[in-house]
Amino acid sequence: MQFIDLQAQYRAYQEPIDAAIRQVLASSRYIHGPQVAELEKVLADFVGADHGVGLSSGTDSLTAILMAWGIGPGDEVITTPFTFIATAEVIAGLGAVPVFVDVEDEALTLDPTRLEAAITPRTKAIIPVSLFGQCADFDAIDAIANQHGLLTLEDACQSLGGTYKGRPSGSLGTAGATSFFPAKPLGCYGDGGMAFTNDEELAANMRIIRDHGQDARYRHRIVGMNSRLDTIQAAILLAKMPFFKGEIEARQRVAAYYMEQLQGKVRLPHVLAHNTSVFSQFTVRVANRDVVQQRMGEAGIPTAVHYPVCLHQQPVFKDLGYPEDAFPISSKAADEVLSLPMHPFLTPADQDRVVAALLEILASA
């Protein structure tokens, strides 16, 4: 059994994917080929943004937005400690200071009620993370951000295809960033990402930043980076796009079956009433997580932990000075979360195997 079955996905779409790759090979336009601009338009339309800017990863998409905003030394950027390190890494990488705010206990996204206390005169932006496939509470976050004149950057690296109050993930903040890492709901066959915005000047500056800061060949207006989305990855994503809606629906069916079978047995993912989730992960919460995970592995069931260590507890951020217990909800989640196999090609038989193994282990734990 695969935790995420990318081989099944490739077999299902092999013909259009292979044809898309062959087209790029025939053209030899591996950088800035026409498929990149086409994908930018397709996905900007998909999320309801005016502009999409293809970049080489989700991490670089976050970075390019912060760079275009001028975030740097002396600035503070608020985010959550319960996420992948890239969200805070990009802040620190620009010389700014990550400021953490605990998550709320249900969706495990940034808690707006704790946000205002973290804002200082040095705060420039907020990066809410749309976690495990569902969006953070952007209306509440944006209300506070607007009151204090702050920018909001939606980390939508796990939530492309999800919605918040009918609005697509990726377009909920001042800008948004997503990832095309192969395991994401819409994944390529390497690294890739995209930034979204309605701000034409911001988009133009990100295009300059991603290409060594040049606004014309060999004329470098600003310090940039080498962070272009390559043409083959764009072509693969374009080939996958006609199937993406069906994959989202399949993920939701898989999640609904897990919910039905595991109701009352474990703490299930909580999708807020105004959200739809793409279930980039199906993450339950269990006591004795390490024992449960070990026994699941012995039963041949792959699992993963997203995420076992909060960011304020990571060695690289120790100098920020947060106590170990500074964010109790995030820390409790880090001790309990366990992600089960989740992908659009997961068969009912395999789901039954997952459920049966988990219930047996929980009954004897």
mmCIF file of C-alpha atoms in Angstrom:
data_model
loop_
_atom_site.group_PDB
_atom_site.id
_atom_site.type_symbol
_atom_site.label_atom_id
_atom_site.label_comp_id
_atom_site.label_asym_id
_atom_site.label_seq_id
_atom_site.Cartn_x
_atom_site.Cartn_y
_atom_site.Cartn_z
ATOM 1 C CA MET A 1 0.000 0.000 0.000
ATOM 2 C CA GLN A 2 1.232 3.502 -0.838
ATOM 3 C CA PHE A 3 0.803 6.492 1.454
ATOM 4 C CA ILE A 4 0.379 8.570 -1.722
ATOM 5 C CA ASP A 5 0.187 6.545 -4.942
ATOM 6 C CA LEU A 6 1.841 8.680 -7.594
ATOM 7 C CA GLN A 7 2.403 5.644 -9.800
ATOM 8 C CA ALA A 8 -1.342 5.005 -10.037
ATOM 9 C CA GLN A 9 -1.885 8.633 -10.937
ATOM 10 C CA TYR A 10 0.751 8.526 -13.684
ATOM 11 C CA ARG A 11 -0.737 5.343 -15.142
ATOM 12 C CA ALA A 12 -4.167 7.001 -15.243
ATOM 13 C CA TYR A 13 -2.926 10.110 -17.086
ATOM 14 C CA GLN A 14 0.135 8.719 -18.835
ATOM 15 C CA GLU A 15 -0.884 9.555 -22.378
ATOM 16 C CA PRO A 16 -1.524 13.304 -21.918
ATOM 17 C CA ILE A 17 1.442 13.679 -19.550
ATOM 18 C CA ASP A 18 3.848 11.956 -21.928
ATOM 19 C CA ALA A 19 2.526 14.007 -24.837
ATOM 20 C CA ALA A 20 3.034 17.236 -22.871
ATOM 21 C CA ILE A 21 6.610 16.292 -21.986
ATOM 22 C CA ARG A 22 7.385 15.307 -25.596
ATOM 23 C CA GLN A 23 6.122 18.680 -26.796
ATOM 24 C CA VAL A 24 8.590 20.467 -24.528
ATOM 25 C CA LEU A 25 11.426 18.167 -25.567
ATOM 26 C CA ALA A 26 10.673 18.823 -29.228
ATOM 27 C CA SER A 27 10.713 22.578 -28.690
ATOM 28 C CA SER A 28 13.766 22.566 -26.374
ATOM 29 C CA ARG A 29 12.297 25.613 -24.609
ATOM 30 C CA TYR A 30 13.043 24.343 -21.134
ATOM 31 C CA ILE A 31 13.104 27.784 -19.473
ATOM 32 C CA HIS A 32 10.357 30.377 -20.020
ATOM 33 C CA GLY A 33 8.560 28.135 -22.494
ATOM 34 C CA PRO A 34 4.969 29.065 -23.409
ATOM 35 C CA GLN A 35 3.531 26.423 -21.063
ATOM 36 C CA VAL A 36 4.679 28.475 -18.060
ATOM 37 C CA ALA A 37 2.653 31.538 -19.031
ATOM 38 C CA GLU A 38 -0.294 29.310 -19.953
ATOM 39 C CA LEU A 39 -0.223 27.595 -16.553
ATOM 40 C CA GLU A 40 0.023 30.966 -14.793
ATOM 41 C CA LYS A 41 -3.178 32.095 -16.505
ATOM 42 C CA VAL A 42 -5.006 28.797 -15.958
ATOM 43 C CA LEU A 43 -4.235 28.696 -12.249
ATOM 44 C CA ALA A 44 -4.803 32.407 -11.658
ATOM 45 C CA ASP A 45 -8.271 31.920 -13.146
ATOM 46 C CA PHE A 46 -8.728 28.780 -11.017
ATOM 47 C CA VAL A 47 -8.076 30.633 -7.749
ATOM 48 C CA GLY A 48 -9.741 33.877 -8.830
ATOM 49 C CA ALA A 49 -6.586 36.018 -8.852
ATOM 50 C CA ASP A 50 -5.535 38.535 -11.481
ATOM 51 C CA HIS A 51 -1.958 37.272 -11.658
ATOM 52 C CA GLY A 52 -0.072 33.997 -11.213
ATOM 53 C CA VAL A 53 3.707 33.897 -11.115
ATOM 54 C CA GLY A 54 5.361 30.509 -11.565
ATOM 55 C CA LEU A 55 8.338 29.798 -9.320
ATOM 56 C CA SER A 56 10.610 26.861 -8.624
ATOM 57 C CA SER A 57 8.964 25.805 -5.346
ATOM 58 C CA GLY A 58 6.334 26.733 -2.811
ATOM 59 C CA THR A 59 9.115 27.966 -0.545
ATOM 60 C CA ASP A 60 10.446 30.296 -3.234
ATOM 61 C CA SER A 61 6.911 31.504 -3.904
ATOM 62 C CA LEU A 62 6.614 32.601 -0.277
ATOM 63 C CA THR A 63 10.086 34.135 -0.454
ATOM 64 C CA ALA A 64 9.420 36.080 -3.649
ATOM 65 C CA ILE A 65 6.297 37.648 -2.171
ATOM 66 C CA LEU A 66 8.110 38.746 0.980
ATOM 67 C CA MET A 67 11.031 40.087 -1.081
ATOM 68 C CA ALA A 68 8.667 42.036 -3.339
ATOM 69 C CA TRP A 69 7.085 43.525 -0.227
ATOM 70 C CA GLY A 70 10.518 44.621 0.987
ATOM 71 C CA ILE A 71 10.465 42.461 4.120
ATOM 72 C CA GLY A 72 13.914 42.377 5.710
ATOM 73 C CA PRO A 73 16.023 42.955 8.822
ATOM 74 C CA GLY A 74 14.182 44.627 11.670
ATOM 75 C CA ASP A 75 10.760 43.471 10.452
ATOM 76 C CA GLU A 76 8.528 40.942 12.180
ATOM 77 C CA VAL A 77 6.208 38.527 10.403
ATOM 78 C CA ILE A 78 3.585 36.550 12.316
ATOM 79 C CA THR A 79 2.831 32.917 11.559
ATOM 80 C CA THR A 80 1.963 29.635 13.271
ATOM 81 C CA PRO A 81 4.416 27.264 14.994
ATOM 82 C CA PHE A 82 2.444 24.229 13.782
ATOM 83 C CA THR A 83 3.453 23.940 10.140
ATOM 84 C CA PHE A 84 6.330 22.860 7.918
ATOM 85 C CA ILE A 85 9.488 24.851 8.557
ATOM 86 C CA ALA A 86 9.398 26.584 5.153
ATOM 87 C CA THR A 87 6.751 29.034 6.391
ATOM 88 C CA ALA A 88 9.071 30.474 9.042
ATOM 89 C CA GLU A 89 12.293 29.683 7.188
ATOM 90 C CA VAL A 90 11.508 32.223 4.488
ATOM 91 C CA ILE A 91 10.981 34.949 7.087
ATOM 92 C CA ALA A 92 14.274 34.283 8.856
ATOM 93 C CA GLY A 93 16.076 33.823 5.538
ATOM 94 C CA LEU A 94 15.372 37.460 4.688
ATOM 95 C CA GLY A 95 16.684 38.642 8.054
ATOM 96 C CA ALA A 96 13.237 39.271 9.504
ATOM 97 C CA VAL A 97 11.940 37.738 12.739
ATOM 98 C CA PRO A 98 9.277 34.997 12.808
ATOM 99 C CA VAL A 99 6.705 35.692 15.512
ATOM 100 C CA PHE A 100 4.559 32.715 16.426
ATOM 101 C CA VAL A 101 0.886 32.629 17.394
ATOM 102 C CA ASP A 102 -0.791 29.431 18.578
ATOM 103 C CA VAL A 103 -3.385 27.593 16.523
ATOM 104 C CA GLU A 104 -7.015 27.029 17.419
ATOM 105 C CA ASP A 105 -7.880 23.546 18.604
ATOM 106 C CA GLU A 106 -10.193 22.313 15.845
ATOM 107 C CA ALA A 107 -8.798 23.135 12.397
ATOM 108 C CA LEU A 108 -5.276 23.686 13.799
ATOM 109 C CA THR A 109 -4.922 26.938 11.845
ATOM 110 C CA LEU A 110 -3.760 30.280 13.222
ATOM 111 C CA ASP A 111 -6.061 31.466 16.017
ATOM 112 C CA PRO A 112 -7.290 34.995 15.218
ATOM 113 C CA THR A 113 -8.218 35.619 18.862
ATOM 114 C CA ARG A 114 -4.526 35.396 19.802
ATOM 115 C CA LEU A 115 -3.256 37.451 16.886
ATOM 116 C CA GLU A 116 -3.551 41.027 18.091
ATOM 117 C CA ALA A 117 -1.420 40.409 21.190
ATOM 118 C CA ALA A 118 1.518 39.463 18.943
ATOM 119 C CA ILE A 119 1.456 42.647 16.846
ATOM 120 C CA THR A 120 4.164 45.239 17.530
ATOM 121 C CA PRO A 121 5.323 48.392 15.707
ATOM 122 C CA ARG A 122 7.793 46.144 13.839
ATOM 123 C CA THR A 123 5.111 43.794 12.492
ATOM 124 C CA LYS A 124 4.818 44.013 8.716
ATOM 125 C CA ALA A 125 2.879 40.925 7.639
ATOM 126 C CA ILE A 126 0.973 37.809 8.703
ATOM 127 C CA ILE A 127 1.335 34.382 7.088
ATOM 128 C CA PRO A 128 -1.669 32.202 7.973
ATOM 129 C CA VAL A 129 -1.216 28.593 6.882
ATOM 130 C CA SER A 130 -4.119 26.800 5.201
ATOM 131 C CA LEU A 131 -3.270 23.477 6.820
ATOM 132 C CA PHE A 132 -3.980 19.875 5.773
ATOM 133 C CA GLY A 133 -6.156 21.086 2.900
ATOM 134 C CA GLN A 134 -8.439 23.647 4.560
ATOM 135 C CA CYS A 135 -8.163 27.400 4.883
ATOM 136 C CA ALA A 136 -7.469 29.532 7.918
ATOM 137 C CA ASP A 137 -10.102 32.023 9.112
ATOM 138 C CA PHE A 138 -9.183 34.826 6.736
ATOM 139 C CA ASP A 139 -12.075 37.179 7.416
ATOM 140 C CA ALA A 140 -11.114 37.404 11.080
ATOM 141 C CA ILE A 141 -7.389 37.591 10.292
ATOM 142 C CA ASP A 142 -7.832 40.205 7.552
ATOM 143 C CA ALA A 143 -9.982 42.381 9.803
ATOM 144 C CA ILE A 144 -7.133 42.586 12.306
ATOM 145 C CA ALA A 145 -4.514 42.994 9.572
ATOM 146 C CA ASN A 146 -6.440 45.856 7.975
ATOM 147 C CA GLN A 147 -6.862 47.574 11.330
ATOM 148 C CA HIS A 148 -3.084 47.584 11.793
ATOM 149 C CA GLY A 149 -2.079 48.165 8.170
ATOM 150 C CA LEU A 150 -0.506 44.718 7.744
ATOM 151 C CA LEU A 151 -0.094 42.518 4.675
ATOM 152 C CA THR A 152 -1.444 38.961 4.651
ATOM 153 C CA LEU A 153 0.185 36.108 2.748
ATOM 154 C CA GLU A 154 -1.823 32.903 2.452
ATOM 155 C CA ASP A 155 0.431 29.865 2.677
ATOM 156 C CA ALA A 156 -1.749 27.705 0.431
ATOM 157 C CA CYS A 157 0.939 25.092 -0.191
ATOM 158 C CA GLN A 158 -1.411 22.359 1.094
ATOM 159 C CA SER A 159 -4.796 23.740 0.119
ATOM 160 C CA LEU A 160 -5.011 24.496 -3.611
ATOM 161 C CA GLY A 161 -8.538 23.483 -4.612
ATOM 162 C CA GLY A 162 -10.047 24.166 -1.190
ATOM 163 C CA THR A 163 -12.446 27.016 -0.476
ATOM 164 C CA TYR A 164 -13.236 29.447 2.343
ATOM 165 C CA LYS A 165 -16.797 30.818 2.373
ATOM 166 C CA GLY A 166 -16.984 29.997 -1.334
ATOM 167 C CA ARG A 167 -13.703 31.737 -2.174
ATOM 168 C CA PRO A 168 -10.813 29.666 -3.546
ATOM 169 C CA SER A 169 -7.681 29.054 -1.531
ATOM 170 C CA GLY A 170 -4.721 30.938 -2.955
ATOM 171 C CA SER A 171 -6.555 34.247 -3.292
ATOM 172 C CA LEU A 172 -7.580 34.887 0.311
ATOM 173 C CA GLY A 173 -4.787 37.217 1.411
ATOM 174 C CA THR A 174 -3.002 40.214 -0.077
ATOM 175 C CA ALA A 175 -1.071 37.486 -1.890
ATOM 176 C CA GLY A 176 -0.971 33.695 -1.818
ATOM 177 C CA ALA A 177 1.570 30.970 -2.491
ATOM 178 C CA THR A 178 1.155 27.319 -3.368
ATOM 179 C CA SER A 179 3.420 24.324 -3.950
ATOM 180 C CA PHE A 180 3.524 21.695 -6.679
ATOM 181 C CA PHE A 181 5.718 19.268 -4.732
ATOM 182 C CA PRO A 182 4.770 15.791 -6.019
ATOM 183 C CA ALA A 183 2.803 14.859 -2.881
ATOM 184 C CA LYS A 184 0.590 17.971 -3.007
ATOM 185 C CA PRO A 185 -3.016 17.808 -4.242
ATOM 186 C CA LEU A 186 -1.790 19.243 -7.564
ATOM 187 C CA GLY A 187 1.772 18.005 -7.865
ATOM 188 C CA CYS A 188 4.394 18.074 -10.592
ATOM 189 C CA TYR A 189 7.297 15.653 -11.036
ATOM 190 C CA GLY A 190 9.874 17.683 -9.168
ATOM 191 C CA ASP A 191 9.721 21.006 -7.353
ATOM 192 C CA GLY A 192 7.487 23.863 -8.413
ATOM 193 C CA GLY A 193 5.274 26.590 -7.022
ATOM 194 C CA MET A 194 3.216 29.650 -7.828
ATOM 195 C CA ALA A 195 2.416 33.000 -6.261
ATOM 196 C CA PHE A 196 -0.964 34.701 -6.723
ATOM 197 C CA THR A 197 -1.985 38.324 -6.365
ATOM 198 C CA ASN A 198 -4.363 40.972 -7.696
ATOM 199 C CA ASP A 199 -1.569 43.570 -7.470
ATOM 200 C CA GLU A 200 -0.054 44.096 -10.920
ATOM 201 C CA GLU A 201 3.066 45.829 -9.581
ATOM 202 C CA LEU A 202 3.678 43.048 -7.060
ATOM 203 C CA ALA A 203 3.376 40.422 -9.800
ATOM 204 C CA ALA A 204 5.775 42.348 -12.049
ATOM 205 C CA ASN A 205 8.329 42.604 -9.254
ATOM 206 C CA MET A 206 8.070 38.876 -8.502
ATOM 207 C CA ARG A 207 8.759 38.092 -12.159
ATOM 208 C CA ILE A 208 11.915 40.184 -11.891
ATOM 209 C CA ILE A 209 12.913 38.607 -8.573
ATOM 210 C CA ARG A 210 12.569 35.040 -9.874
ATOM 211 C CA ASP A 211 14.959 35.765 -12.748
ATOM 212 C CA HIS A 212 18.051 37.120 -10.967
ATOM 213 C CA GLY A 213 16.474 40.540 -10.442
ATOM 214 C CA GLN A 214 16.678 41.454 -14.116
ATOM 215 C CA ASP A 215 14.051 43.585 -15.837
ATOM 216 C CA ALA A 216 15.842 43.233 -19.196
ATOM 217 C CA ARG A 217 18.557 40.845 -20.342
ATOM 218 C CA TYR A 218 21.709 41.498 -18.300
ATOM 219 C CA ARG A 219 20.157 44.523 -16.614
ATOM 220 C CA HIS A 220 19.666 43.707 -12.943
ATOM 221 C CA ARG A 221 17.506 46.269 -11.160
ATOM 222 C CA ILE A 222 17.343 44.494 -7.799
ATOM 223 C CA VAL A 223 18.919 41.547 -6.006
ATOM 224 C CA GLY A 224 16.845 38.547 -7.008
ATOM 225 C CA MET A 225 17.212 34.779 -7.134
ATOM 226 C CA ASN A 226 17.185 31.944 -9.631
ATOM 227 C CA SER A 227 13.696 30.616 -9.057
ATOM 228 C CA ARG A 228 11.914 30.013 -12.356
ATOM 229 C CA LEU A 229 9.295 27.300 -12.837
ATOM 230 C CA ASP A 230 10.719 25.118 -15.583
ATOM 231 C CA THR A 231 8.705 24.389 -18.695
ATOM 232 C CA ILE A 232 8.489 20.604 -18.312
ATOM 233 C CA GLN A 233 6.916 20.936 -14.860
ATOM 234 C CA ALA A 234 4.443 23.511 -16.183
ATOM 235 C CA ALA A 235 3.532 21.169 -19.040
ATOM 236 C CA ILE A 236 2.941 18.273 -16.642
ATOM 237 C CA LEU A 237 0.689 20.424 -14.479
ATOM 238 C CA LEU A 238 -1.299 21.587 -17.510
ATOM 239 C CA ALA A 239 -1.805 17.944 -18.498
ATOM 240 C CA LYS A 240 -3.073 17.159 -15.002
ATOM 241 C CA MET A 241 -5.432 20.134 -14.696
ATOM 242 C CA PRO A 242 -8.416 18.556 -16.531
ATOM 243 C CA PHE A 243 -8.418 15.793 -13.897
ATOM 244 C CA PHE A 244 -7.877 17.978 -10.835
ATOM 245 C CA LYS A 245 -11.543 18.604 -10.005
ATOM 246 C CA GLY A 246 -12.235 14.863 -10.140
ATOM 247 C CA GLU A 247 -9.240 14.199 -7.895
ATOM 248 C CA ILE A 248 -10.520 16.690 -5.326
ATOM 249 C CA GLU A 249 -13.904 14.960 -5.319
ATOM 250 C CA ALA A 250 -12.179 11.574 -4.922
ATOM 251 C CA ARG A 251 -10.153 12.867 -1.976
ATOM 252 C CA GLN A 252 -13.344 14.089 -0.349
ATOM 253 C CA ARG A 253 -14.995 10.685 -0.849
ATOM 254 C CA VAL A 254 -12.007 8.946 0.732
ATOM 255 C CA ALA A 255 -12.138 11.390 3.646
ATOM 256 C CA ALA A 256 -15.896 10.906 4.097
ATOM 257 C CA TYR A 257 -15.431 7.130 4.318
ATOM 258 C CA TYR A 258 -12.676 7.495 6.903
ATOM 259 C CA MET A 259 -14.920 9.863 8.870
ATOM 260 C CA GLU A 260 -17.809 7.396 8.807
ATOM 261 C CA GLN A 261 -15.730 4.383 9.820
ATOM 262 C CA LEU A 262 -13.634 6.102 12.501
ATOM 263 C CA GLN A 263 -16.303 8.298 14.090
ATOM 264 C CA GLY A 264 -15.996 8.124 17.871
ATOM 265 C CA LYS A 265 -12.805 6.028 17.734
ATOM 266 C CA VAL A 266 -10.187 8.745 17.195
ATOM 267 C CA ARG A 267 -10.173 12.517 17.074
ATOM 268 C CA LEU A 268 -10.989 13.182 13.427
ATOM 269 C CA PRO A 269 -10.058 16.155 11.219
ATOM 270 C CA HIS A 270 -12.482 19.001 11.808
ATOM 271 C CA VAL A 271 -13.492 20.835 8.639
ATOM 272 C CA LEU A 272 -15.156 24.111 9.552
ATOM 273 C CA ALA A 273 -18.662 24.598 8.174
ATOM 274 C CA HIS A 274 -17.637 27.437 5.858
ATOM 275 C CA ASN A 275 -14.677 25.498 4.398
ATOM 276 C CA THR A 276 -14.208 22.764 1.842
ATOM 277 C CA SER A 277 -10.990 20.800 2.224
ATOM 278 C CA VAL A 278 -8.850 19.098 -0.407
ATOM 279 C CA PHE A 279 -7.478 16.789 2.321
ATOM 280 C CA SER A 280 -3.850 17.085 1.352
ATOM 281 C CA GLN A 281 -3.507 14.885 4.420
ATOM 282 C CA PHE A 282 -6.082 12.941 6.409
ATOM 283 C CA THR A 283 -4.775 13.574 9.891
ATOM 284 C CA VAL A 284 -6.290 12.036 12.991
ATOM 285 C CA ARG A 285 -5.200 12.568 16.597
ATOM 286 C CA VAL A 286 -4.417 9.651 18.899
ATOM 287 C CA ALA A 287 -2.896 9.055 22.309
ATOM 288 C CA ASN A 288 0.308 7.000 22.366
ATOM 289 C CA ARG A 289 0.920 8.123 18.789
ATOM 290 C CA ASP A 290 4.410 6.640 18.472
ATOM 291 C CA VAL A 291 3.184 3.199 19.562
ATOM 292 C CA VAL A 292 0.179 3.384 17.233
ATOM 293 C CA GLN A 293 2.379 4.420 14.309
ATOM 294 C CA GLN A 294 4.861 1.622 14.951
ATOM 295 C CA ARG A 295 2.128 -0.980 15.071
ATOM 296 C CA MET A 296 0.497 0.392 11.927
ATOM 297 C CA GLY A 297 3.822 -0.034 10.172
ATOM 298 C CA GLU A 298 4.091 -3.609 11.430
ATOM 299 C CA ALA A 299 0.645 -4.210 9.905
ATOM 300 C CA GLY A 300 1.883 -2.922 6.540
ATOM 301 C CA ILE A 301 0.035 0.409 6.736
ATOM 302 C CA PRO A 302 2.126 3.489 5.897
ATOM 303 C CA THR A 303 1.528 6.591 8.014
ATOM 304 C CA ALA A 304 3.241 9.943 8.524
ATOM 305 C CA VAL A 305 3.439 12.641 11.180
ATOM 306 C CA HIS A 306 2.764 16.229 10.114
ATOM 307 C CA TYR A 307 4.406 17.673 12.282
ATOM 308 C CA PRO A 308 6.211 16.118 15.261
ATOM 309 C CA VAL A 309 8.107 19.215 16.480
ATOM 310 C CA CYS A 310 6.697 22.738 16.661
ATOM 311 C CA LEU A 311 8.764 25.434 14.999
ATOM 312 C CA HIS A 312 9.526 27.322 18.218
ATOM 313 C CA GLN A 313 11.106 24.093 19.515
ATOM 314 C CA GLN A 314 13.351 23.624 16.486
ATOM 315 C CA PRO A 315 17.074 24.167 17.177
ATOM 316 C CA VAL A 316 17.315 26.817 14.472
ATOM 317 C CA PHE A 317 14.730 28.990 16.244
ATOM 318 C CA LYS A 318 15.860 28.499 19.830
ATOM 319 C CA ASP A 319 17.377 31.982 19.883
ATOM 320 C CA LEU A 320 13.898 33.479 19.512
ATOM 321 C CA GLY A 321 13.528 32.716 23.212
ATOM 322 C CA TYR A 322 10.151 30.988 23.309
ATOM 323 C CA PRO A 323 9.609 28.583 26.232
ATOM 324 C CA GLU A 324 8.975 24.955 25.281
ATOM 325 C CA ASP A 325 5.346 25.281 26.442
ATOM 326 C CA ALA A 326 4.681 28.669 24.842
ATOM 327 C CA PHE A 327 2.061 27.271 22.450
ATOM 328 C CA PRO A 328 0.212 24.459 24.241
ATOM 329 C CA ILE A 329 -2.351 23.698 21.527
ATOM 330 C CA SER A 330 0.325 23.366 18.859
ATOM 331 C CA SER A 331 2.473 21.219 21.167
ATOM 332 C CA LYS A 332 -0.417 18.913 22.021
ATOM 333 C CA ALA A 333 -1.246 18.502 18.331
ATOM 334 C CA ALA A 334 2.408 17.718 17.556
ATOM 335 C CA ASP A 335 2.243 14.882 20.096
ATOM 336 C CA GLU A 336 -1.001 13.412 18.722
ATOM 337 C CA VAL A 337 -1.291 13.884 14.950
ATOM 338 C CA LEU A 338 -1.061 10.873 12.657
ATOM 339 C CA SER A 339 -1.708 11.063 8.918
ATOM 340 C CA LEU A 340 -3.302 8.049 7.223
ATOM 341 C CA PRO A 341 -2.947 7.071 3.547
ATOM 342 C CA MET A 342 -4.772 9.663 1.444
ATOM 343 C CA HIS A 343 -4.869 10.012 -2.325
ATOM 344 C CA PRO A 344 -7.506 9.949 -5.095
ATOM 345 C CA PHE A 345 -6.686 6.367 -6.107
ATOM 346 C CA LEU A 346 -7.033 4.792 -2.669
ATOM 347 C CA THR A 347 -9.325 1.778 -3.104
ATOM 348 C CA PRO A 348 -12.149 0.868 -0.694
ATOM 349 C CA ALA A 349 -10.321 -2.390 0.041
ATOM 350 C CA ASP A 350 -7.177 -0.537 1.073
ATOM 351 C CA GLN A 351 -9.199 1.908 3.134
ATOM 352 C CA ASP A 352 -10.828 -1.012 4.923
ATOM 353 C CA ARG A 353 -7.362 -2.393 5.678
ATOM 354 C CA VAL A 354 -6.316 0.950 7.150
ATOM 355 C CA VAL A 355 -9.452 1.254 9.262
ATOM 356 C CA ALA A 356 -9.366 -2.342 10.496
ATOM 357 C CA ALA A 357 -5.704 -2.109 11.503
ATOM 358 C CA LEU A 358 -6.168 1.206 13.292
ATOM 359 C CA LEU A 359 -9.273 0.052 15.187
ATOM 360 C CA GLU A 360 -7.554 -3.162 16.266
ATOM 361 C CA ILE A 361 -4.515 -1.265 17.499
ATOM 362 C CA LEU A 362 -6.605 1.316 19.347
ATOM 363 C CA ALA A 363 -8.662 -1.422 21.008
ATOM 364 C CA SER A 364 -5.546 -3.077 22.405
ATOM 365 C CA ALA A 365 -3.503 0.024 23.160
#
